[in-house]
C-alpha positions as MATLAB code, in Angstrom:
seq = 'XXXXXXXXXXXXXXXXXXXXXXXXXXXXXXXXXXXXXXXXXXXXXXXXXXXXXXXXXXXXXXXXXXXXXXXXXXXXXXXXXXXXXXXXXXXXXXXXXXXXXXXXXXXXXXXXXXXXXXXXXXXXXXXXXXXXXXXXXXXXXXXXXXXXXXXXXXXXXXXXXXXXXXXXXXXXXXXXXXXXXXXXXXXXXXXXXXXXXXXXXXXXXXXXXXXXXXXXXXXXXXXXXXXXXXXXXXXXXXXXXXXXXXX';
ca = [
      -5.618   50.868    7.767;
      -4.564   47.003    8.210;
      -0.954   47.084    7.464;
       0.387   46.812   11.413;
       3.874   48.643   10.288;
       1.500   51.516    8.750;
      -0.451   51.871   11.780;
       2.491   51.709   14.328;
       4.091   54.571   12.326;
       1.387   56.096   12.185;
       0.600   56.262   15.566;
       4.457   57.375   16.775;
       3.587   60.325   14.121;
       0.760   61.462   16.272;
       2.488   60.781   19.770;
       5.518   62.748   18.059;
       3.101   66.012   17.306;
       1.061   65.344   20.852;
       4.839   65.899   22.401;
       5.343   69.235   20.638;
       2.224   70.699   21.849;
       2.672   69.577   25.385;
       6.345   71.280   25.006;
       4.242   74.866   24.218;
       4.401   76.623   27.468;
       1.194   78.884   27.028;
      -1.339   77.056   24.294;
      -4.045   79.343   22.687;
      -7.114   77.732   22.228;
      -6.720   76.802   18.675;
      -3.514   74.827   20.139;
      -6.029   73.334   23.019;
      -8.698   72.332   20.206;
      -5.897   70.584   17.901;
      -4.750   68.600   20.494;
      -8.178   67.569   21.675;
      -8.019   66.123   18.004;
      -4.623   64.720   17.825;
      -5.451   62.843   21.315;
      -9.152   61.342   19.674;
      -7.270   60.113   16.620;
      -4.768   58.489   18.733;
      -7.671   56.816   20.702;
      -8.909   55.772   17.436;
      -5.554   54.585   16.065;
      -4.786   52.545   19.255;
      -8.036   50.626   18.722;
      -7.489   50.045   15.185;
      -3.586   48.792   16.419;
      -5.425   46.524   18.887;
      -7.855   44.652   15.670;
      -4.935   44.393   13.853;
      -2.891   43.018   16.447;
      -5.898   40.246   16.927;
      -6.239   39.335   13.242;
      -2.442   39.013   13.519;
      -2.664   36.049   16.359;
      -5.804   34.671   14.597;
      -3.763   34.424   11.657;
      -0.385   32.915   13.765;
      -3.058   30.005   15.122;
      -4.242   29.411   12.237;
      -0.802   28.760   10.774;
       0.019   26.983   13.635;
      -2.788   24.371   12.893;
      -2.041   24.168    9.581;
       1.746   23.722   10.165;
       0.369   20.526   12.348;
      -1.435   18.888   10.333;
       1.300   19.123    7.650;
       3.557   17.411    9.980;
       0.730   14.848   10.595;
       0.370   13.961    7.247;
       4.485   13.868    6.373;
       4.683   11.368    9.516;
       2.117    9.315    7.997;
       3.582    9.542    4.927;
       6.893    8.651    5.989;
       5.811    5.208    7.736;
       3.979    4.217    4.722;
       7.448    4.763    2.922;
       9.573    2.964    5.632;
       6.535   -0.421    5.794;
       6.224   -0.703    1.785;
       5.094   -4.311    1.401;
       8.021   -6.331   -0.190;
       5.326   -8.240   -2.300;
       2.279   -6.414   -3.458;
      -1.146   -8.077   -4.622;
      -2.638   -7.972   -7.641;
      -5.840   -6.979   -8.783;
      -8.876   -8.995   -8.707;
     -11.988   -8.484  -11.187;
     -14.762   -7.439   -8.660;
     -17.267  -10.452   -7.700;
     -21.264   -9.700   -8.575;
     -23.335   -9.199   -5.643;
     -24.304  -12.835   -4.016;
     -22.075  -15.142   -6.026;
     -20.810  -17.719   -3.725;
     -17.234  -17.929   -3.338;
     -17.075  -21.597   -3.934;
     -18.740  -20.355   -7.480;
     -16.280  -17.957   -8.279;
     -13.188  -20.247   -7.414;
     -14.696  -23.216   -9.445;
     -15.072  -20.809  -12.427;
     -11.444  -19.782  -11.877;
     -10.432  -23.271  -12.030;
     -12.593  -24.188  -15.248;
     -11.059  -20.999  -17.046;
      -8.312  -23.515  -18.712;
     -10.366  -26.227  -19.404;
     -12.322  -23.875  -21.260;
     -10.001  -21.962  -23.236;
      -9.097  -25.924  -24.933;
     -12.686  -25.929  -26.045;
     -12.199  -22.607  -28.004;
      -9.001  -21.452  -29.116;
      -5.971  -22.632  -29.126;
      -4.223  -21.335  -25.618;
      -1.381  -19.528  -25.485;
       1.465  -22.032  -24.214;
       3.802  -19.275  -22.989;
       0.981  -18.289  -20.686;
       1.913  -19.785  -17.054;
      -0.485  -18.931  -14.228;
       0.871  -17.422  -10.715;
      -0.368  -17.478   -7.696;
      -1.582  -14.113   -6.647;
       0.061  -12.560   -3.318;
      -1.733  -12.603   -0.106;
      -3.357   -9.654    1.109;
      -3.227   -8.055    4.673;
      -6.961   -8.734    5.077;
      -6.453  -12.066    4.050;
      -3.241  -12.855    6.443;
      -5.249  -11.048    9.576;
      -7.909  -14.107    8.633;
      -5.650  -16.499    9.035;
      -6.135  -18.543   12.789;
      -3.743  -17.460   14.653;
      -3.335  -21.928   15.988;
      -2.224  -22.059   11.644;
      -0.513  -18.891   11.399;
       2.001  -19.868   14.346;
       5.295  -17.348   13.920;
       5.125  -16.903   10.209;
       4.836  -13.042    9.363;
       3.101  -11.430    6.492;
       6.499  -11.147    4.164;
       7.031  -15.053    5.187;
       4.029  -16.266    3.509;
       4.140  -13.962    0.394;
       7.821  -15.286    0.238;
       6.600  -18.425    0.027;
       3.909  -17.841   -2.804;
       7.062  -15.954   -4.858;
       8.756  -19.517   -4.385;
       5.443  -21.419   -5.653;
       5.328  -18.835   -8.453;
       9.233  -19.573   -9.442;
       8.536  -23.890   -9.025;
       5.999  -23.136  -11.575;
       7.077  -21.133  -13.624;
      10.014  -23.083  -14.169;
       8.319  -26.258  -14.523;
       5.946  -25.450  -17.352;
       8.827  -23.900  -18.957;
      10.404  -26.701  -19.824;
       7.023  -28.196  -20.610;
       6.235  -25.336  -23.000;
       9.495  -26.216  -24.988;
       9.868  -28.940  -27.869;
      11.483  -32.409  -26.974;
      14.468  -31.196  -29.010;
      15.291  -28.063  -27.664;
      16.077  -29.614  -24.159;
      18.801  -31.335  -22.954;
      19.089  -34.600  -20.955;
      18.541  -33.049  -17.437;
      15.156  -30.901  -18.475;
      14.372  -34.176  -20.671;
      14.245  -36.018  -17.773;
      12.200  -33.419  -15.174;
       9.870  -33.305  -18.475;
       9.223  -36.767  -18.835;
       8.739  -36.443  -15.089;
       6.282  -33.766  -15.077;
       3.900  -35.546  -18.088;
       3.651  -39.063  -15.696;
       2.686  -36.891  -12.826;
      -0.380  -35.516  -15.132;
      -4.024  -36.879  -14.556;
      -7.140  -36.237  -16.235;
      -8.279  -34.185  -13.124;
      -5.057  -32.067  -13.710;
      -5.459  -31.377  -17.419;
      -5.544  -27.469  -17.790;
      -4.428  -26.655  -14.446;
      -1.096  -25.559  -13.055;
       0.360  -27.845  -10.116;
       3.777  -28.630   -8.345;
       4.528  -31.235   -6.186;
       7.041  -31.320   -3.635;
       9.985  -32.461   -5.183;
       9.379  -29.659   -7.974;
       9.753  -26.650   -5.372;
      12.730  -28.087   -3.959;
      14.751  -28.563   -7.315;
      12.758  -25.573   -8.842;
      12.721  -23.006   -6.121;
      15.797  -24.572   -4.268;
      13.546  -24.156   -0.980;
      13.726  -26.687    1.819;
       9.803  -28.042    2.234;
      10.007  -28.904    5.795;
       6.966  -29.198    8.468;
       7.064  -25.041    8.708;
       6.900  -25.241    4.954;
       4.099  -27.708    4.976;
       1.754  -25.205    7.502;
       2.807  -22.471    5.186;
       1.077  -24.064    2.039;
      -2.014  -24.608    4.728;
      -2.550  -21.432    5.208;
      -2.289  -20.602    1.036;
      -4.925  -23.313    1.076;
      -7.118  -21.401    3.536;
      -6.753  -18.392    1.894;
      -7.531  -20.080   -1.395;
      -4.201  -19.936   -3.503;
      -4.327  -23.946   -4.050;
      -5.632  -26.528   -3.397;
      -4.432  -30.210   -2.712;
      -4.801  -33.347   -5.087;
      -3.652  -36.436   -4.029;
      -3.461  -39.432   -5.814;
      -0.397  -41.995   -7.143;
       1.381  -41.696   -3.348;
       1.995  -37.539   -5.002;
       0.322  -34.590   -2.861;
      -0.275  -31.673   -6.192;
      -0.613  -27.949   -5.638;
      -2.865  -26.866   -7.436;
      -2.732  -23.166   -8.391;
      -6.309  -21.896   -8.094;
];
């Protein structure tokens, strides 16, 4: 018998009849010999009270453990809701095993170059910059990091993004669909050009102020150091103009 309520009843059903004998003034020995056997299956009922009663607070622990790490898991849940990254990476195709870095950054940059040997590119296509990583902001030196936090520096590659975008927007679009203002930043954009620019995506200073409307000040300045270092650009000077190149 497992069910605890069963037993209990059970067992103040035998105490009950135990009680009615012991009222019996003079007890025959048929009375003595039935109570002998009401008082063993009491014995034996007690015992079975006392394993239930056990499996009962095995059962309670057992709850209690899993009630904790329920608890665990919705407080761990509930600080990965409240530290959501405002900007989240993107995926990168995974490297093969012992290509060099270097390699796989110079074949990024050759990707445009390339597609102008084959077919014609798509010229709505604009290329971002890809957010930093945590991995990749813990690697940072802490001398080149200074006090610029994780969302700071992704902030900063959403403002590259927007300079860019914008810029080879208006390069994307015919003379004759522009007015005098994007005429101008086009004509702009095409004298900045070089032959070791041609197929890659690059701002320049005065392009992510107007662009982005962001002040590029000396914090600014360590900020796009530490895209370099994490390899989001690269620098090209040449003409008295310092291009970011997106990479």
């Amino acid at each position: 018998m497992n069910d605890l309520e069963g037993v209990s009843t059970h067992i103040h059903d035998k105490i009950s009849s135990l009680q009615h004998l012991l009222d019996l003034s003079d007890l025959p020995q048929n009375k003595l010999k039935k109570l002998g056997q009401e008082v063993c299956a009491l014995g034996r009922l007690l015992e079975e009270l006392e394993t239930c009663v056990g499996q009962q607070k095995e059962q309670l622990h057992q709850l209690k453990d899993l009630e904790a790490t329920f608890q665990k898991y919705l407080e761990d849940l509930q600080h990965m809701n409240d530290h959501i990254p405002a900007h989240m990476p993107g995926s990168q195709p995974p490297a093969s095993d012992g290509e060099p870095t270097a390699h796989r950054n110079d074949a990024r940059e050759l990707q445009p170059s390339e597609v102008d040997q084959g077919k014609k590119p798509d010229r709505s296509f604009v290329r971002e910059m890809e957010f930093v990583t945590v991995p990749e902001f813990e690697s940072i030196p802490q001398y080149m990091k200074g006090r610029v936090t994780y969302d700071q520096l992704n902030a900063a590659v959403q403002h590259m993004n927007t300079a860019v975008k914008a810029k080879y927007r208006i390069l994307h679009q015919p003379l004759k669909g522009l007015n005098n203002h994007s005429r101008k930043l086009h004509a702009r954009f095409k004298e900045q050009e070089t032959k070791a620019t041609k197929g890659q995506y690059f701002v320049v200073e005065d392009d992510v102020r107007e662009l982005a409307q962001v002040k590029v000040d000396k914090r600014f300045q360590g900020i796009l150091n530490m895209l370099r270092h994490c390899q989001r650009l690269r620098e090209l000077r040449g003409g008295g103009l310092t291009r970011y190149v997106l990479l």
